[in-house]
Amino acid sequence: MAYVPKRLFIGRCIRCGAPLYMDDEAYTCNRHDDVVVLICTGCNRKLFGKCPVCGSSLIEITSGKL
């Protein structure tokens, strides 16, 4: 039987609530130091790359950044 590695859960999208894992493509706002703002790819497209909280541009999270 093959071992299936578990995926590392990093949080949920603040807009739709979709679970986000470390190997998924996710976006965040770099303005908020006290709150983690995570956005999934679908919501990023719907928001045109803008943060729903402050309106600044979202940056892509790489696997080593979070």
C-alpha positions as a printed NumPy array, in Angstrom:
array([[  0.   ,   0.   ,   0.   ],
       [  1.376,   3.408,  -0.989],
       [  1.719,   6.238,   1.493],
       [ -0.222,   9.343,   0.547],
       [  1.303,  12.456,   2.147],
       [ -1.054,  14.809,   3.938],
       [ -1.482,  18.304,   2.572],
       [ -0.556,  21.175,   4.888],
       [ -3.606,  23.361,   5.608],
       [ -2.699,  27.069,   5.819],
       [ -6.133,  28.675,   6.197],
       [ -9.378,  29.591,   4.475],
       [-10.232,  32.214,   1.887],
       [-11.75 ,  35.198,   3.702],
       [-14.206,  35.786,   0.852],
       [-15.636,  32.329,   0.045],
       [-14.284,  30.123,   2.851],
       [-12.525,  27.636,   0.563],
       [ -9.739,  25.674,   2.285],
       [ -6.235,  26.652,   1.175],
       [ -3.284,  24.278,   1.315],
       [  0.445,  24.955,   1.07 ],
       [  0.733,  23.626,  -2.498],
       [ -2.295,  25.633,  -3.746],
       [ -2.044,  29.003,  -5.424],
       [ -3.105,  31.64 ,  -2.874],
       [ -2.858,  35.407,  -2.499],
       [ -2.423,  37.741,   0.46 ],
       [ -2.299,  41.448,   1.25 ],
       [  1.034,  42.722,   2.56 ],
       [ -0.494,  45.726,   4.379],
       [ -2.057,  43.736,   7.226],
       [  0.475,  42.645,   9.841],
       [ -1.992,  41.697,  12.586],
       [ -4.519,  39.812,  10.399],
       [ -3.779,  37.111,   7.821],
       [ -5.708,  37.896,   4.64 ],
       [ -5.826,  34.796,   2.407],
       [ -7.575,  34.828,  -0.975],
       [ -8.086,  31.852,  -3.327],
       [ -7.456,  32.1  ,  -7.08 ],
       [-11.151,  32.301,  -7.971],
       [-11.782,  35.196,  -5.612],
       [ -8.573,  36.897,  -6.755],
       [ -9.926,  36.934, -10.318],
       [-13.307,  38.239,  -9.141],
       [-11.643,  40.981,  -7.065],
       [ -9.31 ,  41.944,  -9.949],
       [ -6.263,  41.446,  -7.707],
       [ -7.399,  43.956,  -5.048],
       [ -7.658,  43.307,  -1.303],
       [-11.318,  43.254,  -0.132],
       [-10.324,  44.87 ,   3.182],
       [ -8.115,  47.812,   2.172],
       [ -8.122,  47.892,  -1.652],
       [ -4.369,  47.444,  -2.143],
       [ -2.975,  44.92 ,  -4.605],
       [ -2.665,  41.247,  -3.629],
       [  0.584,  39.308,  -3.877],
       [  0.955,  35.59 ,  -4.577],
       [  2.058,  33.374,  -1.698],
       [  4.936,  31.078,  -2.527],
       [  5.41 ,  27.828,  -0.635],
       [  8.285,  29.173,   1.484],
       [  6.779,  32.574,   2.306],
       [  4.049,  31.676,   4.789]])
